[in-house]
């Protein structure tokens, strides 16, 4: 797959002139400017001679004044990558989208506080920033990113949250609610983390202590169909998905009905075929939204499909997971979304799952259910057959009470 795409070049005149103006003096683009053609920019190339390959007098001055900073990506499916960006770059991208989103902008206009329930890595980043400012590291203020946003999660694996941790989260939510005259607040989350939170409320008998938010955004990772459906059933407010990354900001948003819309301010997107017969595309993004690290024809590592099977980025209907988590069995290529389709068709009770490749012919699908009970023998048989038909592998299906989350704070659906 990748070998075909690496040679793809974009002519100089296919890159908008205002984007070219942002990159003319950056060393990493010098050869592309001279050759008047841009190859696809890979993460490995970004890391080569970093940050010297990005250094300009403007960037050097920005580092001196604090207008630019170095951060790390989460590294969920690849080595963590160093990124140059303005402080609070991703937050400002989020806020701008929140302001303009037709379904949830009312909570921005209402000046609602935002509480974020996502990976512990995100919380730890906020605490490090605040520690550098001289703030204490053991109270709620250390988890406040700015005047409007605070982070809740303080441990890696949400399946292991204790009653005390849930009660602390509820107390933090109450602080956000009490900042609004009518008790409204906005909940930002990883979809998995929010489902774990709801299940813990039920397990500890604390449902009555949780006030529903006025809007919910889930972002940061692929959301399985069963997980998204669980959240839409649980909340009466709008529940929308954002798609983006640490280095790019947010590129697409869903409406409350699950339809995706482009949000390409200072960006353009190309879709290059990864699996032509299946219309699975690789996202290639050009963005000057980050003034200190503009990315031209950058491979984000994400896969998408379109409504009409075309390469029109305005027609994206869903994101399929990560390129590095495509399962290849002979000539078959399977995305996380493909596996998810099989699971959703058999049972809406499966919550977390992981496909474990054992050898060239066998694999095991382990899963956790919302109900904490295994599939019936009939459903397990249907799922084995569906997965075999999709992958060509002989697959065992095994219920678990717990699947360990990755060190990034996210779940990997595929393990070799």
Tab-separated table of C-alpha atoms in Angstrom:
chain	number	residue	atom	x	y	z
A	1	UNK	CA	0.000	0.000	0.000
A	2	UNK	CA	2.461	2.586	1.251
A	3	UNK	CA	5.044	2.013	-1.492
A	4	UNK	CA	2.617	3.147	-4.183
A	5	UNK	CA	1.746	6.316	-2.314
A	6	UNK	CA	5.211	7.440	-1.247
A	7	UNK	CA	6.097	8.530	-4.758
A	8	UNK	CA	3.005	10.708	-5.076
A	9	UNK	CA	3.932	14.356	-5.697
A	10	UNK	CA	1.825	17.474	-5.811
A	11	UNK	CA	2.761	20.147	-8.325
A	12	UNK	CA	3.722	23.541	-7.013
A	13	UNK	CA	0.652	25.148	-8.561
A	14	UNK	CA	-1.654	22.734	-6.694
A	15	UNK	CA	-0.669	24.241	-3.341
A	16	UNK	CA	-2.480	27.548	-2.667
A	17	UNK	CA	-0.213	30.570	-2.855
A	18	UNK	CA	-1.033	31.730	0.681
A	19	UNK	CA	0.138	28.334	1.997
A	20	UNK	CA	3.379	28.581	0.032
A	21	UNK	CA	4.065	31.979	1.569
A	22	UNK	CA	4.086	30.316	5.009
A	23	UNK	CA	6.743	27.714	4.140
A	24	UNK	CA	9.213	29.360	1.757
A	25	UNK	CA	11.844	29.966	4.453
A	26	UNK	CA	11.497	26.660	6.350
A	27	UNK	CA	14.439	24.285	5.716
A	28	UNK	CA	12.342	21.104	5.534
A	29	UNK	CA	10.521	22.502	2.484
A	30	UNK	CA	13.594	23.901	0.694
A	31	UNK	CA	13.958	21.006	-1.736
A	32	UNK	CA	10.217	20.942	-2.509
A	33	UNK	CA	10.306	24.677	-3.289
A	34	UNK	CA	13.325	24.216	-5.577
A	35	UNK	CA	11.736	21.249	-7.376
A	36	UNK	CA	8.330	22.951	-7.463
A	37	UNK	CA	6.668	19.753	-6.230
A	38	UNK	CA	5.768	18.510	-2.752
A	39	UNK	CA	6.100	14.845	-1.759
A	40	UNK	CA	3.959	13.414	1.014
A	41	UNK	CA	5.352	14.496	4.376
A	42	UNK	CA	5.776	11.565	6.775
A	43	UNK	CA	6.190	11.658	10.554
A	44	UNK	CA	9.706	10.232	10.191
A	45	UNK	CA	10.692	13.135	7.939
A	46	UNK	CA	9.247	15.662	10.384
A	47	UNK	CA	11.430	14.173	13.132
A	48	UNK	CA	14.647	14.240	11.088
A	49	UNK	CA	17.001	17.005	12.338
A	50	UNK	CA	14.208	18.332	14.548
A	51	UNK	CA	13.851	21.197	15.348
A	52	UNK	CA	16.693	22.528	13.146
A	53	UNK	CA	14.849	21.463	10.002
A	54	UNK	CA	12.021	23.822	10.989
A	55	UNK	CA	14.062	26.708	12.336
A	56	UNK	CA	13.672	30.209	10.927
A	57	UNK	CA	14.541	33.563	12.518
A	58	UNK	CA	10.836	34.035	13.235
A	59	UNK	CA	10.594	30.689	15.024
A	60	UNK	CA	13.785	31.318	17.012
A	61	UNK	CA	12.326	34.591	18.236
A	62	UNK	CA	9.020	32.872	19.074
A	63	UNK	CA	10.863	30.346	21.259
A	64	UNK	CA	12.632	33.197	23.069
A	65	UNK	CA	9.393	35.070	23.786
A	66	UNK	CA	7.299	31.982	24.621
A	67	UNK	CA	5.070	32.403	21.562
A	68	UNK	CA	6.100	28.882	20.458
A	69	UNK	CA	6.581	25.736	22.532
A	70	UNK	CA	7.624	22.114	22.102
A	71	UNK	CA	5.109	19.405	22.980
A	72	UNK	CA	4.716	15.671	22.321
A	73	UNK	CA	1.881	13.946	20.484
A	74	UNK	CA	0.090	11.201	22.412
A	75	UNK	CA	1.752	8.459	20.390
A	76	UNK	CA	-1.254	6.139	20.452
A	77	UNK	CA	-0.304	4.227	17.324
A	78	UNK	CA	3.191	5.521	16.595
A	79	UNK	CA	6.228	6.824	18.434
A	80	UNK	CA	5.485	10.084	20.203
A	81	UNK	CA	6.334	12.954	17.877
A	82	UNK	CA	7.696	16.343	18.898
A	83	UNK	CA	5.596	19.257	17.736
A	84	UNK	CA	6.181	23.006	17.625
A	85	UNK	CA	3.056	25.058	18.263
A	86	UNK	CA	1.712	28.174	19.956
A	87	UNK	CA	0.631	27.676	23.581
A	88	UNK	CA	-2.949	26.359	23.827
A	89	UNK	CA	-3.024	25.759	20.054
A	90	UNK	CA	-5.363	22.756	20.239
A	91	UNK	CA	-7.595	24.463	22.801
A	92	UNK	CA	-8.046	27.511	20.562
A	93	UNK	CA	-8.887	25.223	17.626
A	94	UNK	CA	-11.497	23.539	19.837
A	95	UNK	CA	-12.947	26.834	21.017
A	96	UNK	CA	-13.292	28.219	17.512
A	97	UNK	CA	-15.172	25.102	16.414
A	98	UNK	CA	-17.336	25.183	19.543
A	99	UNK	CA	-18.245	28.805	18.806
A	100	UNK	CA	-19.344	27.931	15.267
A	101	UNK	CA	-20.887	24.461	15.697
A	102	UNK	CA	-24.629	24.720	14.916
A	103	UNK	CA	-25.700	22.177	17.560
A	104	UNK	CA	-23.572	23.191	20.549
A	105	UNK	CA	-22.597	26.846	20.099
A	106	UNK	CA	-25.398	27.763	22.501
A	107	UNK	CA	-23.321	26.412	25.405
A	108	UNK	CA	-20.404	28.579	24.292
A	109	UNK	CA	-22.682	31.612	24.109
A	110	UNK	CA	-24.034	30.699	27.561
A	111	UNK	CA	-20.456	30.903	28.871
A	112	UNK	CA	-20.622	27.317	30.113
A	113	UNK	CA	-17.572	25.828	31.766
A	114	UNK	CA	-15.941	22.912	29.928
A	115	UNK	CA	-14.922	19.820	31.864
A	116	UNK	CA	-12.764	17.292	30.045
A	117	UNK	CA	-12.846	13.572	30.810
A	118	UNK	CA	-10.134	12.042	28.680
A	119	UNK	CA	-6.712	10.420	28.955
A	120	UNK	CA	-4.563	10.934	32.018
A	121	UNK	CA	-1.789	12.112	29.670
A	122	UNK	CA	-3.889	15.180	28.892
A	123	UNK	CA	-4.387	15.903	32.590
A	124	UNK	CA	-0.700	15.424	33.298
A	125	UNK	CA	0.205	17.872	30.522
A	126	UNK	CA	-2.013	20.517	32.135
A	127	UNK	CA	-0.471	19.843	35.545
A	128	UNK	CA	3.052	20.206	34.107
A	129	UNK	CA	2.123	23.525	32.518
A	130	UNK	CA	0.716	24.770	35.800
A	131	UNK	CA	3.678	23.480	37.802
A	132	UNK	CA	5.933	25.535	35.522
A	133	UNK	CA	3.816	28.522	36.533
A	134	UNK	CA	4.512	27.755	40.179
A	135	UNK	CA	1.085	26.304	41.014
A	136	UNK	CA	0.550	23.442	43.463
A	137	UNK	CA	0.214	20.026	41.832
A	138	UNK	CA	-2.251	18.364	44.182
A	139	UNK	CA	-5.476	20.357	43.963
A	140	UNK	CA	-8.208	21.043	41.412
A	141	UNK	CA	-6.584	24.270	40.220
A	142	UNK	CA	-3.591	22.279	38.945
A	143	UNK	CA	-5.944	20.591	36.470
A	144	UNK	CA	-7.393	23.838	35.123
A	145	UNK	CA	-6.079	24.671	31.649
A	146	UNK	CA	-7.547	28.157	31.444
A	147	UNK	CA	-10.454	30.132	32.879
A	148	UNK	CA	-12.956	27.917	31.092
A	149	UNK	CA	-11.537	24.369	30.952
A	150	UNK	CA	-10.614	21.858	33.654
A	151	UNK	CA	-9.580	18.202	33.456
A	152	UNK	CA	-11.070	15.417	35.573
A	153	UNK	CA	-9.178	12.161	35.082
A	154	UNK	CA	-6.130	11.450	37.257
A	155	UNK	CA	-5.388	7.772	36.539
A	156	UNK	CA	-4.519	5.702	33.496
A	157	UNK	CA	-7.168	2.997	33.260
A	158	UNK	CA	-10.799	4.176	33.556
A	159	UNK	CA	-12.000	0.613	34.126
A	160	UNK	CA	-10.162	0.748	37.464
A	161	UNK	CA	-11.531	4.078	38.733
A	162	UNK	CA	-12.415	3.891	42.415
A	163	UNK	CA	-15.444	5.325	44.179
A	164	UNK	CA	-13.242	8.069	45.631
A	165	UNK	CA	-12.042	9.038	42.141
A	166	UNK	CA	-15.610	9.167	40.813
A	167	UNK	CA	-16.718	11.295	43.764
A	168	UNK	CA	-13.841	13.702	43.075
A	169	UNK	CA	-14.926	13.966	39.437
A	170	UNK	CA	-18.499	14.673	40.518
A	171	UNK	CA	-17.223	17.391	42.864
A	172	UNK	CA	-15.224	18.946	39.998
A	173	UNK	CA	-18.300	18.866	37.764
A	174	UNK	CA	-20.316	20.598	40.494
A	175	UNK	CA	-17.736	23.415	40.573
A	176	UNK	CA	-18.247	23.885	36.815
A	177	UNK	CA	-22.039	23.772	37.177
A	178	UNK	CA	-22.112	26.327	39.982
A	179	UNK	CA	-20.236	28.784	37.774
A	180	UNK	CA	-23.390	29.065	35.630
A	181	UNK	CA	-26.615	30.646	36.947
A	182	UNK	CA	-28.686	27.701	35.678
A	183	UNK	CA	-26.137	24.982	36.394
A	184	UNK	CA	-25.266	24.367	32.742
A	185	UNK	CA	-21.897	22.995	31.666
A	186	UNK	CA	-20.221	21.430	28.613
A	187	UNK	CA	-18.679	17.943	28.813
A	188	UNK	CA	-15.707	17.082	26.613
A	189	UNK	CA	-14.496	13.490	26.604
A	190	UNK	CA	-12.985	10.439	25.119
A	191	UNK	CA	-16.046	8.341	24.325
A	192	UNK	CA	-14.655	5.295	26.141
A	193	UNK	CA	-13.857	7.328	29.250
A	194	UNK	CA	-17.366	8.727	29.422
A	195	UNK	CA	-18.934	5.265	29.116
A	196	UNK	CA	-16.662	3.995	31.906
A	197	UNK	CA	-17.705	6.985	34.009
A	198	UNK	CA	-21.419	6.277	33.519
A	199	UNK	CA	-20.924	2.605	34.326
A	200	UNK	CA	-18.989	3.480	37.486
A	201	UNK	CA	-21.791	5.831	38.578
A	202	UNK	CA	-24.203	2.931	38.255
A	203	UNK	CA	-21.888	0.464	40.016
A	204	UNK	CA	-21.395	2.804	42.986
A	205	UNK	CA	-25.037	3.965	43.142
A	206	UNK	CA	-24.071	7.566	42.337
A	207	UNK	CA	-26.321	8.218	39.316
A	208	UNK	CA	-28.373	10.736	41.299
A	209	UNK	CA	-25.284	12.843	42.008
A	210	UNK	CA	-24.554	13.380	38.308
A	211	UNK	CA	-26.216	16.320	36.569
A	212	UNK	CA	-26.453	15.883	32.803
A	213	UNK	CA	-24.433	18.372	30.726
A	214	UNK	CA	-25.996	20.792	28.261
A	215	UNK	CA	-23.765	19.486	25.447
A	216	UNK	CA	-21.283	16.660	24.926
A	217	UNK	CA	-18.310	16.443	22.581
A	218	UNK	CA	-16.290	13.272	22.185
A	219	UNK	CA	-12.996	13.388	20.340
A	220	UNK	CA	-9.425	12.041	20.453
A	221	UNK	CA	-10.017	8.529	19.071
A	222	UNK	CA	-12.149	6.189	16.966
A	223	UNK	CA	-15.549	5.694	18.597
A	224	UNK	CA	-17.124	2.263	17.977
A	225	UNK	CA	-20.746	2.251	16.866
A	226	UNK	CA	-21.926	0.584	20.094
A	227	UNK	CA	-20.113	3.182	22.219
A	228	UNK	CA	-21.581	6.090	20.252
A	229	UNK	CA	-25.063	4.563	20.470
A	230	UNK	CA	-24.691	4.094	24.233
A	231	UNK	CA	-23.886	7.788	24.681
A	232	UNK	CA	-26.729	8.958	22.440
A	233	UNK	CA	-29.164	6.817	24.449
A	234	UNK	CA	-27.829	8.083	27.760
A	235	UNK	CA	-27.868	11.827	27.038
A	236	UNK	CA	-30.755	13.950	25.841
A	237	UNK	CA	-28.447	16.844	24.904
A	238	UNK	CA	-26.521	17.031	21.597
A	239	UNK	CA	-23.648	14.518	21.412
A	240	UNK	CA	-21.168	15.343	18.650
A	241	UNK	CA	-17.814	13.983	17.496
A	242	UNK	CA	-14.742	16.024	16.588
A	243	UNK	CA	-11.946	14.672	14.421
A	244	UNK	CA	-8.449	16.120	14.615
A	245	UNK	CA	-4.991	15.699	16.108
A	246	UNK	CA	-2.463	17.366	18.386
A	247	UNK	CA	-0.433	18.692	15.473
A	248	UNK	CA	-3.306	19.784	13.208
A	249	UNK	CA	-6.160	20.888	15.420
A	250	UNK	CA	-9.708	19.902	14.424
A	251	UNK	CA	-10.603	19.134	10.795
A	252	UNK	CA	-14.114	17.659	10.855
A	253	UNK	CA	-17.106	17.652	13.164
A	254	UNK	CA	-20.263	15.604	13.273
A	255	UNK	CA	-23.688	17.050	13.796
A	256	UNK	CA	-25.920	15.545	16.454
A	257	UNK	CA	-27.159	13.004	13.873
A	258	UNK	CA	-23.671	11.675	13.127
A	259	UNK	CA	-23.113	13.334	9.731
A	260	UNK	CA	-19.586	14.717	9.266
A	261	UNK	CA	-18.845	18.210	8.024
A	262	UNK	CA	-15.443	19.657	7.035
A	263	UNK	CA	-13.916	22.347	9.221
A	264	UNK	CA	-10.900	23.255	7.114
A	265	UNK	CA	-10.039	26.794	8.157
A	266	UNK	CA	-6.494	27.401	6.770
A	267	UNK	CA	-6.365	23.795	5.565
A	268	UNK	CA	-6.958	21.565	2.610
A	269	UNK	CA	-7.337	17.776	2.544
A	270	UNK	CA	-6.497	15.207	-0.120
A	271	UNK	CA	-7.803	11.654	-0.003
A	272	UNK	CA	-5.367	9.134	-1.498
A	273	UNK	CA	-6.520	5.546	-2.064
A	274	UNK	CA	-5.189	3.034	0.436
A	275	UNK	CA	-7.539	0.211	-0.524
A	276	UNK	CA	-9.028	1.254	-3.889
A	277	UNK	CA	-11.524	-1.591	-4.208
A	278	UNK	CA	-12.911	-0.738	-0.761
A	279	UNK	CA	-12.709	3.071	-1.121
A	280	UNK	CA	-10.584	3.436	2.012
A	281	UNK	CA	-8.501	6.604	1.785
A	282	UNK	CA	-5.477	8.036	3.563
A	283	UNK	CA	-5.826	11.623	4.792
A	284	UNK	CA	-3.162	13.958	3.415
A	285	UNK	CA	-3.460	17.363	5.049
A	286	UNK	CA	-1.964	20.739	4.175
A	287	UNK	CA	-2.369	23.211	7.007
A	288	UNK	CA	-0.970	26.611	7.925
A	289	UNK	CA	-3.208	26.946	10.968
A	290	UNK	CA	-0.144	26.447	13.161
A	291	UNK	CA	2.121	29.353	12.131
A	292	UNK	CA	5.309	27.794	13.539
A	293	UNK	CA	4.952	24.311	12.068
A	294	UNK	CA	2.894	24.521	8.874
A	295	UNK	CA	2.410	21.069	7.394
A	296	UNK	CA	2.196	20.658	3.625
A	297	UNK	CA	0.902	17.321	2.321
A	298	UNK	CA	1.273	15.710	5.733
A	299	UNK	CA	0.104	12.125	6.183
A	300	UNK	CA	-1.957	12.236	9.363
A	301	UNK	CA	-2.062	8.426	9.618
A	302	UNK	CA	-5.866	8.319	9.602
A	303	UNK	CA	-8.197	6.447	7.233
A	304	UNK	CA	-11.579	7.579	5.965
A	305	UNK	CA	-14.414	6.528	3.679
A	306	UNK	CA	-16.757	8.730	1.665
A	307	UNK	CA	-20.479	8.632	1.044
A	308	UNK	CA	-20.095	8.150	-2.700
A	309	UNK	CA	-16.790	6.261	-2.800
A	310	UNK	CA	-15.061	9.258	-4.391
A	311	UNK	CA	-11.900	11.035	-3.206
A	312	UNK	CA	-13.858	14.212	-2.446
A	313	UNK	CA	-12.942	15.204	1.147
A	314	UNK	CA	-16.272	17.001	1.583
A	315	UNK	CA	-17.989	13.609	1.229
A	316	UNK	CA	-16.316	11.862	4.174
A	317	UNK	CA	-18.920	9.709	5.909
A	318	UNK	CA	-16.734	8.123	8.567
A	319	UNK	CA	-13.211	7.756	9.864
A	320	UNK	CA	-12.025	4.154	9.829
A	321	UNK	CA	-9.192	4.162	12.351
A	322	UNK	CA	-5.447	4.422	11.880
A	323	UNK	CA	-3.300	3.254	8.974
A	324	UNK	CA	-0.908	1.553	11.384
A	325	UNK	CA	-3.826	-0.463	12.726
A	326	UNK	CA	-4.942	-1.860	9.395
A	327	UNK	CA	-4.995	-5.656	9.519
A	328	UNK	CA	-3.472	-7.245	6.420
A	329	UNK	CA	-4.099	-10.931	5.756
A	330	UNK	CA	-2.784	-11.885	2.350
A	331	UNK	CA	-4.519	-9.569	-0.092
A	332	UNK	CA	-7.219	-8.627	2.435
A	333	UNK	CA	-6.976	-5.318	4.274
A	334	UNK	CA	-9.281	-4.737	7.229
A	335	UNK	CA	-9.780	-1.467	9.109
A	336	UNK	CA	-11.049	-1.001	12.634
A	337	UNK	CA	-14.324	0.247	11.154
A	338	UNK	CA	-14.701	-3.014	9.206
A	339	UNK	CA	-14.281	-5.047	12.381
A	340	UNK	CA	-16.644	-2.704	14.170
A	341	UNK	CA	-19.315	-3.272	11.511
A	342	UNK	CA	-19.171	-7.026	12.159
A	343	UNK	CA	-19.472	-6.515	15.901
A	344	UNK	CA	-22.349	-4.046	15.684
A	345	UNK	CA	-24.272	-6.349	13.322
A	346	UNK	CA	-24.111	-9.222	15.829
A	347	UNK	CA	-24.496	-7.496	19.214
A	348	UNK	CA	-25.029	-4.004	20.587
A	349	UNK	CA	-23.754	-5.195	24.000
A	350	UNK	CA	-20.032	-5.261	23.126
A	351	UNK	CA	-18.216	-2.286	24.675
A	352	UNK	CA	-14.402	-2.696	24.355
A	353	UNK	CA	-12.789	-5.232	22.051
A	354	UNK	CA	-9.341	-6.189	20.809
A	355	UNK	CA	-8.294	-8.487	18.003
A	356	UNK	CA	-5.152	-10.421	18.937
A	357	UNK	CA	-3.272	-11.922	15.984
A	358	UNK	CA	-1.774	-15.265	17.011
A	359	UNK	CA	-0.192	-16.459	13.754
A	360	UNK	CA	-0.806	-16.300	10.012
A	361	UNK	CA	-4.042	-18.265	10.266
A	362	UNK	CA	-5.472	-17.655	13.743
A	363	UNK	CA	-6.588	-14.763	15.924
A	364	UNK	CA	-8.595	-14.159	19.065
A	365	UNK	CA	-11.184	-11.426	19.635
A	366	UNK	CA	-11.450	-10.527	23.308
A	367	UNK	CA	-14.299	-8.291	24.394
A	368	UNK	CA	-15.979	-6.590	27.342
A	369	UNK	CA	-19.732	-6.074	27.379
A	370	UNK	CA	-21.849	-3.287	28.826
A	371	UNK	CA	-23.897	-5.897	30.689
A	372	UNK	CA	-20.748	-7.715	31.909
A	373	UNK	CA	-22.144	-10.996	30.581
A	374	UNK	CA	-20.753	-13.049	27.694
A	375	UNK	CA	-22.469	-13.308	24.329
A	376	UNK	CA	-24.836	-16.211	23.876
A	377	UNK	CA	-23.305	-19.216	22.137
A	378	UNK	CA	-25.377	-18.394	19.052
A	379	UNK	CA	-24.164	-14.774	18.917
A	380	UNK	CA	-20.580	-15.856	19.547
A	381	UNK	CA	-20.889	-18.270	16.627
A	382	UNK	CA	-22.323	-15.561	14.372
A	383	UNK	CA	-19.478	-13.234	15.326
A	384	UNK	CA	-16.816	-15.887	14.649
A	385	UNK	CA	-18.331	-16.509	11.221
A	386	UNK	CA	-18.560	-12.802	10.390
A	387	UNK	CA	-14.970	-12.137	11.450
A	388	UNK	CA	-13.718	-15.153	9.526
A	389	UNK	CA	-15.542	-13.994	6.415
A	390	UNK	CA	-13.987	-10.545	6.746
A	391	UNK	CA	-10.414	-11.525	7.628
A	392	UNK	CA	-9.968	-15.086	6.409
A	393	UNK	CA	-8.597	-15.953	9.864
A	394	UNK	CA	-9.898	-18.620	12.220
A	395	UNK	CA	-10.972	-16.477	15.154
A	396	UNK	CA	-11.845	-17.432	18.710
A	397	UNK	CA	-14.233	-15.116	20.551
A	398	UNK	CA	-13.585	-14.677	24.267
A	399	UNK	CA	-15.398	-12.630	26.920
A	400	UNK	CA	-13.269	-10.694	29.420
A	401	UNK	CA	-14.100	-8.631	32.480
A	402	UNK	CA	-11.298	-6.177	31.691
A	403	UNK	CA	-9.124	-5.184	28.730
A	404	UNK	CA	-6.061	-3.210	29.763
A	405	UNK	CA	-5.838	0.245	28.234
A	406	UNK	CA	-2.639	1.331	26.449
A	407	UNK	CA	0.028	3.552	28.005
A	408	UNK	CA	-1.298	6.394	25.851
A	409	UNK	CA	-4.608	6.140	27.703
A	410	UNK	CA	-6.317	4.836	24.573
A	411	UNK	CA	-7.384	1.378	23.441
A	412	UNK	CA	-5.676	-0.365	20.521
A	413	UNK	CA	-8.152	-2.551	18.661
A	414	UNK	CA	-5.429	-4.670	17.010
A	415	UNK	CA	-2.571	-6.458	18.764
A	416	UNK	CA	-0.065	-8.581	16.906
